[in-house]
């Protein structure tokens, strides 16, 4: 009889606590986003042109030439990182090019923000526009040799590239170590801005944009023309107008988008008003 009573009591206890066990929240019941539930709200993207390079300082055509930052460029990168930290920015993934002036700018920014551990993806598709046979030449001397109008066409037209490199030229990226494994046919010998757009935008659409739509906070540290290509795409700027767009060295450009990836606002971080 005692045994029967003990069994009955045990059954009663189990039945009494079973509802509370069954009511424990499942993964689907927990508030907040999961890996399969992108965050909602506005999307933010930060674009940053590298700090001044040694060849910027010397007024040389740089393109894919892998020159480093000047002292001024390092100071610009430090200032950008401090400002981003002060403004409360945070990132999940960073993107940059294969060129050290952009890579080192990003390194300095992350150091200032105490975010050195963030993942960084480097892609040659974010490189500067390739200036072909003009790379390494002084801009003023080139204008004296070919005429101001011709150099202006090479620099500022949308679809006219400078003279191409010879394939055997040591400046051909196919002959350089950092581009090993990339088919030579994919690497440029010269580029117009139109060519740069055709290189940058598919990479952005296929790699970066899906991360943004999934909720990742992104910074892209790149170059004047590769960022100009992104500005053209993001704002639907015409071919004629994009050639006049200037992106200063070392000044963060902040975009905010709605859930349909339409631009709500943009501003340079040194100015709290919307950038024109």
Short mmCIF file of C-alpha atoms in Angstrom, two decimals:
data_model
loop_
_atom_site.label_atom_id
_atom_site.label_comp_id
_atom_site.label_asym_id
_atom_site.label_seq_id
_atom_site.Cartn_x
_atom_site.Cartn_y
_atom_site.Cartn_z
CA UNK A 1 0.00 0.00 0.00
CA UNK A 2 2.83 2.40 0.91
CA UNK A 3 4.53 1.64 -2.44
CA UNK A 4 1.32 2.39 -4.34
CA UNK A 5 0.97 5.73 -2.54
CA UNK A 6 4.57 6.72 -3.33
CA UNK A 7 4.08 5.93 -7.02
CA UNK A 8 0.88 7.98 -7.08
CA UNK A 9 2.63 10.96 -5.48
CA UNK A 10 5.49 10.76 -8.03
CA UNK A 11 3.07 10.68 -10.94
CA UNK A 12 1.21 13.69 -9.53
CA UNK A 13 4.46 15.69 -9.22
CA UNK A 14 5.53 14.89 -12.80
CA UNK A 15 2.13 15.85 -14.20
CA UNK A 16 2.08 19.10 -12.24
CA UNK A 17 5.43 20.34 -13.62
CA UNK A 18 4.99 19.05 -17.18
CA UNK A 19 3.02 22.12 -18.41
CA UNK A 20 5.77 24.50 -17.32
CA UNK A 21 8.38 22.37 -19.13
CA UNK A 22 6.33 22.27 -22.32
CA UNK A 23 5.85 26.06 -22.15
CA UNK A 24 9.61 26.81 -22.26
CA UNK A 25 10.23 29.18 -25.18
CA UNK A 26 11.45 27.66 -28.43
CA UNK A 27 14.04 29.36 -30.67
CA UNK A 28 11.18 30.72 -32.78
CA UNK A 29 9.55 32.27 -29.69
CA UNK A 30 12.58 34.23 -28.52
CA UNK A 31 12.37 37.95 -29.17
CA UNK A 32 15.03 39.49 -31.40
CA UNK A 33 16.65 38.41 -34.64
CA UNK A 34 18.30 35.03 -35.18
CA UNK A 35 20.79 34.10 -37.87
CA UNK A 36 17.85 33.49 -40.21
CA UNK A 37 16.08 36.71 -39.27
CA UNK A 38 17.85 39.84 -40.61
CA UNK A 39 17.68 42.94 -38.49
CA UNK A 40 15.09 45.52 -39.43
CA UNK A 41 15.45 49.27 -39.66
CA UNK A 42 17.75 51.46 -41.68
CA UNK A 43 20.99 50.22 -43.24
CA UNK A 44 24.23 52.17 -42.83
CA UNK A 45 27.31 52.05 -45.05
CA UNK A 46 30.56 53.96 -44.53
CA UNK A 47 32.83 54.70 -47.50
CA UNK A 48 36.34 56.00 -46.88
CA UNK A 49 38.97 57.03 -49.39
CA UNK A 50 42.50 56.21 -48.25
CA UNK A 51 44.62 58.95 -46.75
CA UNK A 52 47.03 60.92 -48.90
CA UNK A 53 49.65 58.67 -50.53
CA UNK A 54 53.28 59.46 -51.30
CA UNK A 55 52.40 59.78 -54.99
CA UNK A 56 49.38 61.99 -54.27
CA UNK A 57 51.85 64.31 -52.58
CA UNK A 58 54.19 64.21 -55.61
CA UNK A 59 51.31 64.78 -58.09
CA UNK A 60 51.96 61.48 -59.91
CA UNK A 61 49.44 59.23 -61.66
CA UNK A 62 49.12 56.32 -59.26
CA UNK A 63 46.42 53.87 -60.35
CA UNK A 64 47.41 50.33 -59.35
CA UNK A 65 50.97 51.31 -58.34
CA UNK A 66 51.30 50.08 -54.76
CA UNK A 67 52.58 53.15 -52.95
CA UNK A 68 52.13 53.76 -49.24
CA UNK A 69 50.59 56.57 -47.20
CA UNK A 70 52.40 59.84 -46.59
CA UNK A 71 52.68 61.18 -43.04
CA UNK A 72 49.70 63.40 -43.83
CA UNK A 73 47.78 60.34 -45.02
CA UNK A 74 48.46 58.50 -41.76
CA UNK A 75 47.24 61.52 -39.80
CA UNK A 76 44.09 61.64 -41.94
CA UNK A 77 43.43 57.95 -41.24
CA UNK A 78 43.92 58.47 -37.50
CA UNK A 79 41.50 61.39 -37.51
CA UNK A 80 38.91 59.36 -39.41
CA UNK A 81 39.17 56.48 -36.94
CA UNK A 82 38.86 58.77 -33.93
CA UNK A 83 35.83 60.50 -35.42
CA UNK A 84 34.10 57.21 -36.24
CA UNK A 85 34.67 56.04 -32.67
CA UNK A 86 33.43 59.32 -31.17
CA UNK A 87 30.29 59.13 -33.32
CA UNK A 88 29.56 55.62 -32.03
CA UNK A 89 30.09 53.70 -35.26
CA UNK A 90 30.64 49.95 -35.12
CA UNK A 91 31.25 47.45 -37.91
CA UNK A 92 30.89 43.74 -38.54
CA UNK A 93 32.92 43.36 -41.74
CA UNK A 94 35.48 45.57 -43.48
CA UNK A 95 36.31 45.62 -47.18
CA UNK A 96 39.33 47.09 -48.90
CA UNK A 97 41.49 46.72 -52.00
CA UNK A 98 44.81 44.98 -52.68
CA UNK A 99 46.69 48.30 -52.45
CA UNK A 100 48.61 49.14 -49.29
CA UNK A 101 47.51 52.78 -49.09
CA UNK A 102 43.92 51.57 -48.58
CA UNK A 103 44.90 48.56 -46.44
CA UNK A 104 47.02 50.69 -44.12
CA UNK A 105 44.31 53.35 -43.87
CA UNK A 106 41.88 50.67 -42.70
CA UNK A 107 44.47 49.27 -40.26
CA UNK A 108 44.90 52.70 -38.68
CA UNK A 109 41.13 53.32 -38.52
CA UNK A 110 40.50 50.00 -36.77
CA UNK A 111 43.37 50.66 -34.35
CA UNK A 112 41.86 54.02 -33.40
CA UNK A 113 38.44 52.39 -32.95
CA UNK A 114 39.92 49.47 -30.96
CA UNK A 115 38.39 47.07 -33.49
CA UNK A 116 41.58 45.46 -34.83
CA UNK A 117 40.00 42.01 -34.51
CA UNK A 118 37.29 42.67 -37.10
CA UNK A 119 37.37 40.49 -40.25
CA UNK A 120 38.81 42.24 -43.30
CA UNK A 121 38.15 41.13 -46.88
CA UNK A 122 40.55 42.37 -49.55
CA UNK A 123 39.61 42.36 -53.23
CA UNK A 124 41.44 43.64 -56.30
CA UNK A 125 38.03 44.56 -57.64
CA UNK A 126 38.02 47.50 -55.21
CA UNK A 127 41.36 48.78 -56.55
CA UNK A 128 41.76 52.26 -57.96
CA UNK A 129 41.11 52.86 -61.64
CA UNK A 130 44.06 51.58 -63.69
CA UNK A 131 45.78 54.53 -65.38
CA UNK A 132 47.66 52.41 -67.91
CA UNK A 133 50.84 53.87 -69.35
CA UNK A 134 50.31 57.11 -67.38
CA UNK A 135 51.09 55.39 -64.07
CA UNK A 136 54.18 56.91 -62.48
CA UNK A 137 54.14 60.03 -64.68
CA UNK A 138 53.90 63.53 -63.25
CA UNK A 139 50.49 65.01 -64.03
CA UNK A 140 51.80 68.49 -64.87
CA UNK A 141 54.59 67.15 -67.10
CA UNK A 142 52.12 64.85 -68.86
CA UNK A 143 49.87 67.85 -69.57
CA UNK A 144 52.85 69.73 -71.03
CA UNK A 145 53.68 66.77 -73.28
CA UNK A 146 50.19 65.82 -74.50
CA UNK A 147 48.25 69.03 -73.88
CA UNK A 148 45.83 69.97 -71.12
CA UNK A 149 42.75 68.96 -73.10
CA UNK A 150 44.02 65.46 -73.88
CA UNK A 151 45.01 64.82 -70.27
CA UNK A 152 41.66 66.18 -69.11
CA UNK A 153 39.91 63.68 -71.41
CA UNK A 154 41.98 60.81 -70.00
CA UNK A 155 41.37 61.89 -66.42
CA UNK A 156 37.81 63.17 -66.47
CA UNK A 157 35.88 61.62 -69.35
CA UNK A 158 33.63 58.70 -68.44
CA UNK A 159 34.53 56.24 -71.19
CA UNK A 160 37.96 57.17 -72.62
CA UNK A 161 40.87 55.23 -71.08
CA UNK A 162 44.51 56.39 -71.05
CA UNK A 163 47.02 54.61 -73.31
CA UNK A 164 47.31 50.94 -72.34
CA UNK A 165 50.37 49.24 -70.89
CA UNK A 166 52.27 46.80 -73.04
CA UNK A 167 51.58 43.25 -71.72
CA UNK A 168 55.32 42.80 -71.04
CA UNK A 169 55.49 45.98 -68.95
CA UNK A 170 56.46 45.32 -65.33
CA UNK A 171 53.53 47.55 -64.32
CA UNK A 172 51.09 45.04 -65.84
CA UNK A 173 49.33 43.50 -62.81
CA UNK A 174 49.53 40.09 -64.50
CA UNK A 175 53.32 40.34 -63.96
CA UNK A 176 53.02 41.20 -60.25
CA UNK A 177 53.05 38.83 -57.31
CA UNK A 178 49.91 40.02 -55.53
CA UNK A 179 47.74 39.15 -58.54
CA UNK A 180 48.96 35.58 -58.95
CA UNK A 181 46.11 33.18 -59.46
CA UNK A 182 43.96 35.80 -61.21
CA UNK A 183 43.60 35.11 -64.96
CA UNK A 184 45.58 37.66 -66.97
CA UNK A 185 42.55 38.27 -69.19
CA UNK A 186 40.66 39.61 -66.16
CA UNK A 187 43.34 42.14 -65.21
CA UNK A 188 43.35 45.57 -66.90
CA UNK A 189 46.14 47.22 -68.88
CA UNK A 190 44.22 50.51 -68.66
CA UNK A 191 40.73 51.60 -67.57
CA UNK A 192 38.22 54.36 -68.08
CA UNK A 193 35.86 55.25 -65.26
CA UNK A 194 33.23 53.22 -67.12
CA UNK A 195 35.54 50.19 -66.94
CA UNK A 196 36.05 50.78 -63.23
CA UNK A 197 32.28 50.85 -62.67
CA UNK A 198 31.98 47.56 -64.58
CA UNK A 199 34.58 46.01 -62.25
CA UNK A 200 33.41 47.40 -58.91
CA UNK A 201 29.62 47.19 -59.06
CA UNK A 202 29.18 43.45 -59.72
CA UNK A 203 31.47 42.75 -56.75
CA UNK A 204 29.42 45.09 -54.57
CA UNK A 205 26.14 43.52 -55.67
CA UNK A 206 27.30 39.93 -55.33
CA UNK A 207 29.42 40.13 -52.17
CA UNK A 208 28.83 43.26 -50.09
CA UNK A 209 25.18 44.20 -50.61
CA UNK A 210 23.81 40.80 -49.43
CA UNK A 211 25.78 41.21 -46.19
CA UNK A 212 24.28 44.66 -45.67
CA UNK A 213 20.74 43.40 -46.32
CA UNK A 214 21.35 40.63 -43.77
CA UNK A 215 22.12 43.27 -41.13
CA UNK A 216 25.92 43.50 -41.19
CA UNK A 217 27.45 46.93 -40.63
CA UNK A 218 30.02 47.58 -43.35
CA UNK A 219 32.93 49.94 -43.99
CA UNK A 220 34.64 50.05 -47.40
CA UNK A 221 38.07 51.67 -47.55
CA UNK A 222 39.10 52.14 -51.16
CA UNK A 223 40.08 54.78 -53.73
CA UNK A 224 38.81 57.91 -55.43
CA UNK A 225 37.54 56.21 -58.58
CA UNK A 226 36.39 52.89 -57.13
CA UNK A 227 34.38 54.87 -54.57
CA UNK A 228 33.15 57.20 -57.31
CA UNK A 229 31.83 54.07 -59.06
CA UNK A 230 29.91 53.14 -55.90
CA UNK A 231 28.51 56.66 -55.51
CA UNK A 232 27.29 56.53 -59.12
CA UNK A 233 25.53 53.22 -58.43
CA UNK A 234 24.07 54.12 -55.03
CA UNK A 235 22.74 57.51 -56.12
CA UNK A 236 22.02 56.75 -59.78
CA UNK A 237 24.33 59.58 -60.89
CA UNK A 238 24.52 60.16 -64.64
CA UNK A 239 27.63 59.40 -66.69
CA UNK A 240 28.10 63.12 -67.28
CA UNK A 241 27.77 64.18 -63.65
CA UNK A 242 29.82 61.44 -61.99
CA UNK A 243 33.09 62.67 -63.51
CA UNK A 244 32.73 65.87 -61.47
CA UNK A 245 32.17 64.13 -58.14
CA UNK A 246 35.08 64.58 -55.72
CA UNK A 247 35.72 62.30 -52.76
CA UNK A 248 38.32 63.75 -50.36
CA UNK A 249 41.09 61.70 -48.78
CA UNK A 250 40.43 60.41 -45.29
CA UNK A 251 36.91 61.79 -44.79
CA UNK A 252 34.22 59.17 -43.97
CA UNK A 253 31.16 59.31 -46.22
CA UNK A 254 28.12 57.86 -44.45
CA UNK A 255 25.08 56.54 -46.31
CA UNK A 256 21.80 55.52 -44.74
CA UNK A 257 19.32 53.34 -46.67
CA UNK A 258 15.78 52.16 -46.08
CA UNK A 259 14.83 48.48 -46.18
CA UNK A 260 14.41 48.72 -49.98
CA UNK A 261 18.02 49.95 -50.28
CA UNK A 262 17.00 53.46 -51.27
CA UNK A 263 19.27 56.24 -50.04
CA UNK A 264 17.68 58.18 -47.19
CA UNK A 265 20.65 60.41 -46.44
CA UNK A 266 24.36 60.85 -46.95
CA UNK A 267 26.88 63.03 -45.20
CA UNK A 268 30.59 63.51 -44.81
CA UNK A 269 31.35 62.89 -41.18
CA UNK A 270 33.11 66.20 -40.71
CA UNK A 271 29.79 67.92 -41.47
CA UNK A 272 26.58 67.01 -39.63
CA UNK A 273 24.48 68.40 -42.47
CA UNK A 274 23.67 66.32 -45.53
CA UNK A 275 26.45 66.42 -48.08
CA UNK A 276 25.60 68.04 -51.37
#
